[in-house]
Coordinates of C-alpha atoms in Angstrom, one line a residue:
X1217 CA -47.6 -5.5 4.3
X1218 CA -46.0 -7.6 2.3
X1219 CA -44.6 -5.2 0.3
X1220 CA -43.4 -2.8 2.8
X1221 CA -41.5 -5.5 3.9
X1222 CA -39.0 -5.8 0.7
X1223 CA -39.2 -1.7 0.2
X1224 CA -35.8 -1.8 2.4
X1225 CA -34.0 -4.1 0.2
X1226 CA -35.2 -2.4 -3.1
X1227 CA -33.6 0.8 -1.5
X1228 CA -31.0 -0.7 -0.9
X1229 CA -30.6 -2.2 -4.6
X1230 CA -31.2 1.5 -6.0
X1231 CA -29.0 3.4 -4.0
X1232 CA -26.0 1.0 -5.0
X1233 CA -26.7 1.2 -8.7
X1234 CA -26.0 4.8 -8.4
X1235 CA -23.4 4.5 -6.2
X1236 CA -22.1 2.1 -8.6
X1237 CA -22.8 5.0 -11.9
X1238 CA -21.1 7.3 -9.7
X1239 CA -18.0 5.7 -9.2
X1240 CA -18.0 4.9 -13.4
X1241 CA -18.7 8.6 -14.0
X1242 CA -15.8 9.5 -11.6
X1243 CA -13.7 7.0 -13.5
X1244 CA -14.5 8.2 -16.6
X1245 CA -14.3 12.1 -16.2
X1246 CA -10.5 11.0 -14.7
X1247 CA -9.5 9.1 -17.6
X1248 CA -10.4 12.3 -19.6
X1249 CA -8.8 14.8 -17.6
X1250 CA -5.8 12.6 -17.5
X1251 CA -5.8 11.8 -21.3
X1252 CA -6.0 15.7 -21.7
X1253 CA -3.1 16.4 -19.8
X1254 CA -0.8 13.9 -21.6
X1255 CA -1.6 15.2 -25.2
X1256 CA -1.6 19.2 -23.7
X1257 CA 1.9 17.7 -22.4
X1258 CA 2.7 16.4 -26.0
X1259 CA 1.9 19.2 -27.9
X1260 CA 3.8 21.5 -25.7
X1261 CA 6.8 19.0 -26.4
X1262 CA 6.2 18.6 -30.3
X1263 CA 6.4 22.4 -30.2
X1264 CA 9.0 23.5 -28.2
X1265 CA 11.5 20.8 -30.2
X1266 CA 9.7 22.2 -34.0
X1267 CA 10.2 25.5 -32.8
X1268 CA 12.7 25.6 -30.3
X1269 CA 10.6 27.5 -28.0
X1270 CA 12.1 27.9 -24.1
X1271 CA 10.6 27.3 -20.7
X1272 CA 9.2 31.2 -21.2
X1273 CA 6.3 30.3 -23.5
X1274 CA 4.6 28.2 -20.3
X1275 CA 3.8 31.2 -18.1
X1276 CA 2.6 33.3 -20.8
X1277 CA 0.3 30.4 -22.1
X1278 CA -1.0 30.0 -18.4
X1279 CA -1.4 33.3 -18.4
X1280 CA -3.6 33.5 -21.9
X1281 CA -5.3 30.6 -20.7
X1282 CA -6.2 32.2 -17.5
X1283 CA -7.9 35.2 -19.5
X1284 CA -9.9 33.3 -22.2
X1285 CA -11.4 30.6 -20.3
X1286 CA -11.4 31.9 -17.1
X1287 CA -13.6 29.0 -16.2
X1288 CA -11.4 26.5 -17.0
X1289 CA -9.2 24.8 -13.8
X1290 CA -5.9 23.2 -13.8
X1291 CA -3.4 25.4 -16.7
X1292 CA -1.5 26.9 -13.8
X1293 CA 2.4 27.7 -15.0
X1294 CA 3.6 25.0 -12.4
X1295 CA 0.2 22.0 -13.9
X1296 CA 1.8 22.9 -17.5
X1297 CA 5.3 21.9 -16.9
X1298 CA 4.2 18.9 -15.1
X1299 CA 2.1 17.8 -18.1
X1300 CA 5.0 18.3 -20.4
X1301 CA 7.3 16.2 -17.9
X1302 CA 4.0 13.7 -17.9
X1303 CA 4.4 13.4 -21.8
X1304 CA 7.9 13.4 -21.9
X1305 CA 7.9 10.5 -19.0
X1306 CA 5.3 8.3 -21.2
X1307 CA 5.9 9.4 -24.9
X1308 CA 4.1 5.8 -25.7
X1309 CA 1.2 5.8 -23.1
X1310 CA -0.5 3.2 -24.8
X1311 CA 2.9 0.6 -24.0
X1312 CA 1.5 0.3 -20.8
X1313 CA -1.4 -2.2 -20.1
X1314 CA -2.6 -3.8 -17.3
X1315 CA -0.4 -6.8 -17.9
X1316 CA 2.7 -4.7 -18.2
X1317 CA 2.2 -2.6 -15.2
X1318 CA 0.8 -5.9 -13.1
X1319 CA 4.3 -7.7 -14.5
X1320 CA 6.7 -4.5 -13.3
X1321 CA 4.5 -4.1 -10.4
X1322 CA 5.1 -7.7 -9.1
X1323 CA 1.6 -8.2 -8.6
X1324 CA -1.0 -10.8 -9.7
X1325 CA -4.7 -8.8 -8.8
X1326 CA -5.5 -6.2 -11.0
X1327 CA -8.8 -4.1 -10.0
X1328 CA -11.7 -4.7 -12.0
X1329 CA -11.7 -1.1 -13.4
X1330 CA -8.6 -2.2 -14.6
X1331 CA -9.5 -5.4 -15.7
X1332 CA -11.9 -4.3 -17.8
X1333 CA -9.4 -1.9 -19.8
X1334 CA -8.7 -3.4 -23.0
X1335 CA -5.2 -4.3 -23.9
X1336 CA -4.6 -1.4 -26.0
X1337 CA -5.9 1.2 -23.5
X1338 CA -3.4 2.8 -20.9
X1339 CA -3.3 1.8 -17.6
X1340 CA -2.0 5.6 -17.4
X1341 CA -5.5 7.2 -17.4
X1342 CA -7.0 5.2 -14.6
X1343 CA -4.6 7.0 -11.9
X1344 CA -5.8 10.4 -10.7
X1345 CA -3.4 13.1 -11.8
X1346 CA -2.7 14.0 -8.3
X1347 CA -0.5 10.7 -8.0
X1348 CA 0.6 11.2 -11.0
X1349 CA 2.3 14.4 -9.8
X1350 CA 3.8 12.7 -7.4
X1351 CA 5.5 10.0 -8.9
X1352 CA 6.9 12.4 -11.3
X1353 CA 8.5 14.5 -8.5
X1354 CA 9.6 11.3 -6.4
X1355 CA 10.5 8.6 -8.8
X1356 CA 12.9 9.2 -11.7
X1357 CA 13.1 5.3 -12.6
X1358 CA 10.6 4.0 -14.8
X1359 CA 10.5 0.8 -13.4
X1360 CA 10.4 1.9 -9.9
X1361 CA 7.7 4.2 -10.6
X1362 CA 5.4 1.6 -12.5
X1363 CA 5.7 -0.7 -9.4
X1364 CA 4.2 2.3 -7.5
X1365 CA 1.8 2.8 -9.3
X1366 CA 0.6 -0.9 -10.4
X1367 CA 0.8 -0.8 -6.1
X1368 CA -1.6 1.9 -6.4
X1369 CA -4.1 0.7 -8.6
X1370 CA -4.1 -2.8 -6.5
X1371 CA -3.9 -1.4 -2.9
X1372 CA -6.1 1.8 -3.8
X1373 CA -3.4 4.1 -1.9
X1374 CA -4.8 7.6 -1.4
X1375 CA -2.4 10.4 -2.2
X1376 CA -1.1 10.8 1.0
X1377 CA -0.8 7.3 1.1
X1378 CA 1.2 6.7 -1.7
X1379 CA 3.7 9.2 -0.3
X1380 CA 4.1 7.8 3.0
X1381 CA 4.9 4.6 0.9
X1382 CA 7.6 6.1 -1.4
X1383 CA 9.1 7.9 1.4
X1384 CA 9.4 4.3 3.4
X1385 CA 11.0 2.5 -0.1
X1386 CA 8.1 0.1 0.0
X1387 CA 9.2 -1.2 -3.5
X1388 CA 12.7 -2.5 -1.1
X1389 CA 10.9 -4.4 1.0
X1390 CA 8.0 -6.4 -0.4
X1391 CA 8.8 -9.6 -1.1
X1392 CA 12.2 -10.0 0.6
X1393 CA 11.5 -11.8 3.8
X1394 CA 12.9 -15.4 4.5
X1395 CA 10.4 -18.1 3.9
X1396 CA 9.4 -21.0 2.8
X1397 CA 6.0 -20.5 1.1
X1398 CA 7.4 -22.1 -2.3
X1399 CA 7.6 -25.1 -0.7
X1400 CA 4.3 -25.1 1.6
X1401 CA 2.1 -23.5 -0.4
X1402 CA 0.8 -24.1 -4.4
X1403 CA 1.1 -21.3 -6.9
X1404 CA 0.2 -18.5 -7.1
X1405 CA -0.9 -18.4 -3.6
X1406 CA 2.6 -19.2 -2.6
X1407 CA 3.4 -15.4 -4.9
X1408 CA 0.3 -13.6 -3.6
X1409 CA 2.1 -14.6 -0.2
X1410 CA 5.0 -13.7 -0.7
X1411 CA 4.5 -10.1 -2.4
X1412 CA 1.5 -9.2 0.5
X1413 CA 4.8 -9.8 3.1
X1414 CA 7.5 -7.5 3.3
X1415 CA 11.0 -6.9 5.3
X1416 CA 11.6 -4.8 7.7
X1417 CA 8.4 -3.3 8.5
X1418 CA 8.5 -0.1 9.6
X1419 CA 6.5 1.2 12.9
X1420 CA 8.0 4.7 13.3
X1421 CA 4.4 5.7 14.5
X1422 CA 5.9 4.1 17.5
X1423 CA 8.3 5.5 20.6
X1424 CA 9.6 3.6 22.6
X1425 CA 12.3 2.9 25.5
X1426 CA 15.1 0.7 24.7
X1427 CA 14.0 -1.8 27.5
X1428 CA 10.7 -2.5 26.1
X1429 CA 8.9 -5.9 26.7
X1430 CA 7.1 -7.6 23.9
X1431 CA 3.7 -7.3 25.6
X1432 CA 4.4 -3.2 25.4
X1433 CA 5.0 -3.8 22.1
X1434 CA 1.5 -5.4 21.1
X1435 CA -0.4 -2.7 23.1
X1436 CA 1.0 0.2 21.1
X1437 CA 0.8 -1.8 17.9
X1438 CA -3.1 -2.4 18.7
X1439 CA -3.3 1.1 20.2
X1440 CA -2.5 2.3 16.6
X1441 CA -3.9 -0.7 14.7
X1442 CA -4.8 1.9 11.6
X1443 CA -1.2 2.5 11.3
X1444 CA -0.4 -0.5 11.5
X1445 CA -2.8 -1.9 9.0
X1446 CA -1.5 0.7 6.8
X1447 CA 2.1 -0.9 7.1
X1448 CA 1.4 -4.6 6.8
X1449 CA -1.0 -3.8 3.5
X1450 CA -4.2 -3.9 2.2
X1451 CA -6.6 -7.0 2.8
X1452 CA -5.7 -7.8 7.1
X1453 CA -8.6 -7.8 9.1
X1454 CA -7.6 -7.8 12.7
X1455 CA -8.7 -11.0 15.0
X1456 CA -7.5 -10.0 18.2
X1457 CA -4.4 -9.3 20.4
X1458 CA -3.5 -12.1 22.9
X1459 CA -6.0 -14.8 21.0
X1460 CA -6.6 -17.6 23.7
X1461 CA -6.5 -21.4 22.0
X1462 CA -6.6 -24.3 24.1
X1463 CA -4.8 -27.5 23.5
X1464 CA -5.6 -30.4 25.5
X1465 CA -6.2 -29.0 29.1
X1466 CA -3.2 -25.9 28.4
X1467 CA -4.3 -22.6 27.5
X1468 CA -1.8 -20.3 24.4
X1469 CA -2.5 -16.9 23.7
X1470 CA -1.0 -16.3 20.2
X1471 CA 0.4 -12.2 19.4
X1472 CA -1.8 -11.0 17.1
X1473 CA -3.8 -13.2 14.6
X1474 CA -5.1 -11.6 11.6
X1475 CA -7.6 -12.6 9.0
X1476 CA -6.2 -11.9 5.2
X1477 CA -9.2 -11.0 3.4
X1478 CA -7.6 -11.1 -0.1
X1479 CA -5.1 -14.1 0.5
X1480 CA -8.3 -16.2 2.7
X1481 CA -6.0 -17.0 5.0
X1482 CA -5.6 -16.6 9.1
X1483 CA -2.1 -14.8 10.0
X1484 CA -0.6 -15.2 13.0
X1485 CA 2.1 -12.9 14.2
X1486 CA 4.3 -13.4 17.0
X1487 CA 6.4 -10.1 18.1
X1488 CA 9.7 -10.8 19.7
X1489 CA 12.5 -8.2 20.8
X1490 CA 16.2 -9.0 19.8
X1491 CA 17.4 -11.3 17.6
X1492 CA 15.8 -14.2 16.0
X1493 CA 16.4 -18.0 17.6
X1494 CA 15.5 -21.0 16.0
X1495 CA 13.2 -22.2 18.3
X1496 CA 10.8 -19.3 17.3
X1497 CA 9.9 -21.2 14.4
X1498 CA 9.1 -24.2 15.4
X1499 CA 6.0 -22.5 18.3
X1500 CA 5.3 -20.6 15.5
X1501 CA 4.8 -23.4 13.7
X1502 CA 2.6 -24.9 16.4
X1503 CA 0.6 -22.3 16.8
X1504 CA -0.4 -22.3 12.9
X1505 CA -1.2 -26.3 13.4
X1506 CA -3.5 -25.2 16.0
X1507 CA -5.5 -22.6 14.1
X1508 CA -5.4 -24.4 11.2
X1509 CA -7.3 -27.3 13.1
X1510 CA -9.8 -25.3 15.3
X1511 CA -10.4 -21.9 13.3
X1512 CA -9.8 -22.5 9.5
X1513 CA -12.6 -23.2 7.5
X1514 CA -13.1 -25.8 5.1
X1515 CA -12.5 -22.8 2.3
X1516 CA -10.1 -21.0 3.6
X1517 CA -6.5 -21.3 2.2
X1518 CA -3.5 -22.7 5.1
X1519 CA -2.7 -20.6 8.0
X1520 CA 0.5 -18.3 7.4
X1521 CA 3.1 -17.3 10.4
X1522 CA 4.9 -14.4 10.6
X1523 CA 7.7 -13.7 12.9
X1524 CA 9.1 -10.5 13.8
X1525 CA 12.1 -9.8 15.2
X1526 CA 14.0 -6.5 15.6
X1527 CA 16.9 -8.2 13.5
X1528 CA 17.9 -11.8 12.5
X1529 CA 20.4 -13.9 11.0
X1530 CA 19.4 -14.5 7.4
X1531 CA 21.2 -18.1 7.0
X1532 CA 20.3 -19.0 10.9
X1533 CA 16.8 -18.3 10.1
X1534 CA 16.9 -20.3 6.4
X1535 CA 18.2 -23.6 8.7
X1536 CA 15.3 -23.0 11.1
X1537 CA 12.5 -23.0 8.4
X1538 CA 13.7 -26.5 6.9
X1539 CA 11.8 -29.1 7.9
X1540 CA 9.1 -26.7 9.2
X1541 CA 5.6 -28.2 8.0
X1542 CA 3.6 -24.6 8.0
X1543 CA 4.0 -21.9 5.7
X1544 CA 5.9 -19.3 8.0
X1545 CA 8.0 -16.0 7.4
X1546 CA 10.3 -14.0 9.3
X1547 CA 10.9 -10.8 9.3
X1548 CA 12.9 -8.0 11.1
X1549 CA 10.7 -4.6 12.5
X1550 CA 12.1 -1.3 13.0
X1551 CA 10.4 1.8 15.3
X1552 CA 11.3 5.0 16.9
X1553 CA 13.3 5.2 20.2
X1554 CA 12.2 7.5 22.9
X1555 CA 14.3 10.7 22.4
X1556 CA 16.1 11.9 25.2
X1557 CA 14.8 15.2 27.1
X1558 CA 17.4 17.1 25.8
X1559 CA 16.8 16.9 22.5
X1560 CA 12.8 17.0 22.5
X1561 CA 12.9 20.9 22.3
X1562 CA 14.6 20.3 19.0
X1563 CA 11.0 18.8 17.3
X1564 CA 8.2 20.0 15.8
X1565 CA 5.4 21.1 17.7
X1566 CA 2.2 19.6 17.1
X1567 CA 0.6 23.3 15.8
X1568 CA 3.4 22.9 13.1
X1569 CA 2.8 19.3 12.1
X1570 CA -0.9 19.8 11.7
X1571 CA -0.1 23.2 9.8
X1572 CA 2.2 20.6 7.2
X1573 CA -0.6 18.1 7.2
X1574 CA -3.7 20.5 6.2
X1575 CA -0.7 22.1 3.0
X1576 CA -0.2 18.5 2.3
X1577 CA -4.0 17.5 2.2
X1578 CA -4.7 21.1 0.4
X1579 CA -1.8 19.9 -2.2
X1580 CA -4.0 16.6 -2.7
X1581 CA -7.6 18.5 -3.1
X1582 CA -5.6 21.0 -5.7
X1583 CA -2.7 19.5 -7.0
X1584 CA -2.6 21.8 -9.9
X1585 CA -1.8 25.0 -7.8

C-alpha cells in the first residue's frame, strides 16, 4: 500500500527528467542547425569575394542541393541568401557572449541555458533560426537588434511575439518612464524595476469611444488580460481588478494589483483618463503603504505603483514623486479609438485577418520556404 502511494510522485519525477532531456536535445539540435547555417553563410561569402561569384550561383546551388539530398530541409534559394546575410551580419559570432548581449540588451537575468554557455560560446546559436530571420529583415542596427534578441532569450518571445514587439519599438520604451526607484529601492532591484517598466504602453487590442470612463477601461483591459500581460512583460501574475482593502472602518478598491513573479514584488496600477495630476501620486502612494502592510510577505521585495495616464507632464510629474516614500512610476498609455461608421468598410474583414495570421504562423513552422 505503501508503495502505491509514492508510485504518483515517482511518475511524476520520471516524466520531468525526460521532459527535462527533451528540452536539452531541442536545444542542442538548434544550436547545430544554427551553427550550420552561419558557416554555410560564411563559405558562401568567402567564395563569392575569392571568386567574385554573383547572386546567380545561390539558385543553382539550391537547386543542386535539392537533387542530391533530396532529404535534406532548409537550402531553399531564399534560406541561402539569408544565411549569407546571417554570416555577413555576425562575421565574429563568437564576440557575442552572454555578458555582451545581457549588457546591449539592458538586462540583468540571463536564462539558465544561457547561463550555462561558456564565455567563449555564442549566444548566437541559442536563438531558433526562425527569429533569426526576422531580426535580419526588421533590424538593420546591430545594437538594436542584440537588445531584441538578449529580450528574447530573457522573455522567451515566440516568433510572432517578437514581431509584435519590433513592430511596437519595444527597445523605445523600456526603461523610460518617470520614477523614482533609484532612490526607493537598492540595486539591482531598483534596474530590474526599472527595465521590466516601460512608456507608453500600448493597448491597440483596444477600441474605444473618446468619452470613456476609467472603470470601461479596466473591464476591457481584464477582458483581454492575455494581451495585456503580453504588453506589460513577462513575470505579472494577475491579482484582481477592483482589489477591496480596508483601512480602519473605510473600504478602497485599488485598479488592478499584480503579483511580479520575477521582481517578488506586488504592483499596483491605477488607470486614469487625461492628464496626469499630482495628487495621483500621493493615493498611489497610499495604496502601496497599505499593501505593503496587509499583503507583502516577509520575503517579498517593496510594493511598486504604477500610474497610467493617457499623457502627462514630464517635469509636473518629476515634482510629484519627490518626497514620495514608495517606489512609484508613471507612465502614459495609448489605444485605438472607435472608428467612425464611415470608414469601417475600409478594414479588413476578419476572413482576411485570419487568412494573414495562419501565412504568418505557416512562415514561423517553415521559415526556410
Amino acid at each position: 500500500m505503501t508503495e502505491l502511494s509514492q508510485y504518483p510522485a515517482l511518475l511524476s519525477e520520471i516524466k520531468a527528467q525526460i521532459h527535462a532531456a527533451q528540452s536539452r536535445a531541442m536545444l542542442a539540435v538548434n544550436a547545430e542547425l544554427v551553427q550550420l547555417y552561419w558557416h554555410v553563410g560564411q563559405t558562401l561569402h568567402t567564395r563569392q569575394a575569392q571568386s567574385g561569384w554573383g547572386a546567380g550561383i545561390i539558385p543553382r546551388l539550391a537547386q543542386d542541393i535539392r537533387n542530391e539530398l533530396p532529404e535534406v530541409k532548409g537550402f531553399s534559394a531564399r534560406n541561402l541568401d539569408r544565411m549569407l546575410a546571417f554570416a555577413r551580419a555576425y562575421p565574429q559570432p563568437q564576440v557575442f557572449s552572454p555578458q555582451l548581449v545581457a549588457k546591449m540588451a539592458r538586462v540583468e537575468i540571463v536564462p539558465q541555458a544561457v547561463a550555462k554557455t561558456a564565455d567563449k560560446e555564442s549566444v548566437l546559436w541559442q536563438l531558433p533560426w526562425g527569429h533569426h530571420a526576422l531580426l535580419l529583415e526588421k533590424i538593420k542596427d546591430l545594437e538594436v537588434r542584440c537588445w531584441y534578441l538578449g529580450q528574447t532569450l530573457v522573455q522567451g518571445w515566440s516568433r510572432n511575439t517578437l514581431a509584435l514587439q519590433i513592430k511596437g519599438q519595444a527597445h523605445d520604451r523600456h526603461g523610460q518612464l518617470i520614477n523614482n526607484f533609484a532612490e526607493r529601492l537598492s540595486s539591482p532591484q531598483s534596474d530590474l524595476v526599472q527595465q521590466s517598466l516601460k512608456d507608453p504602453y500600448i493597448f491597440d487590442f483596444l477600441t474605444l469611444e473618446a468619452g470613456f470612463h476609467e472603470r470601461e477601461l479596466e473591464v476591457y483591459l481584464v477582458a483581454h488580460i492575455e494581451k495585456f500581460l503580453l504588453e506589460l512583460g513577462q513575470g505579472f501574475a494577475f491579482v484582481g481588478r477592483q482589489y477591496h482593502l480596508t483601512v480602519g472602518d473605510k473600504d478602497f478598491y485599488l485598479d488592478l494589483l499584480f503579483y511580479h513573479l520575477k521582481l517578488r514584488c506586488y504592483l499596483v496600477i491605477e488607470l486614469k483618463r487625461g492628464d496626469f495630476k499630482p495628487e495621483y501620486a500621493g493615493k498611489l502612494n497610499f495604496y502601496c503603504n497599505v499593501v505593503d502592510d496587509s499583503l507583502r510577505h516577509a520575503s517579498d521585495a517593496p510594493t511598486i505603483g504604477l500610474m497610467l495616464c493617457q499623457d502627462k507632464d514630464n517635469v509636473l510629474a518629476e515634482y510629484a514623486l519627490r518626497g514620495i516614500d514608495k517606489p512609484i512610476g508613471i507612465a502614459s498609455y495609448e489605444l485605438t479609438r472607435s472608428l467612425p461608421t464611415t470608414l469601417q468598410s475600409a478594414l479588413p474583414s476578419i476572413e482576411s485577418i485570419e487568412a494573414e495570421l495562419n501565412s504568418y504562423a505557416t512562415a514561423e513552422t517553415h521559415p526556410e520556404s
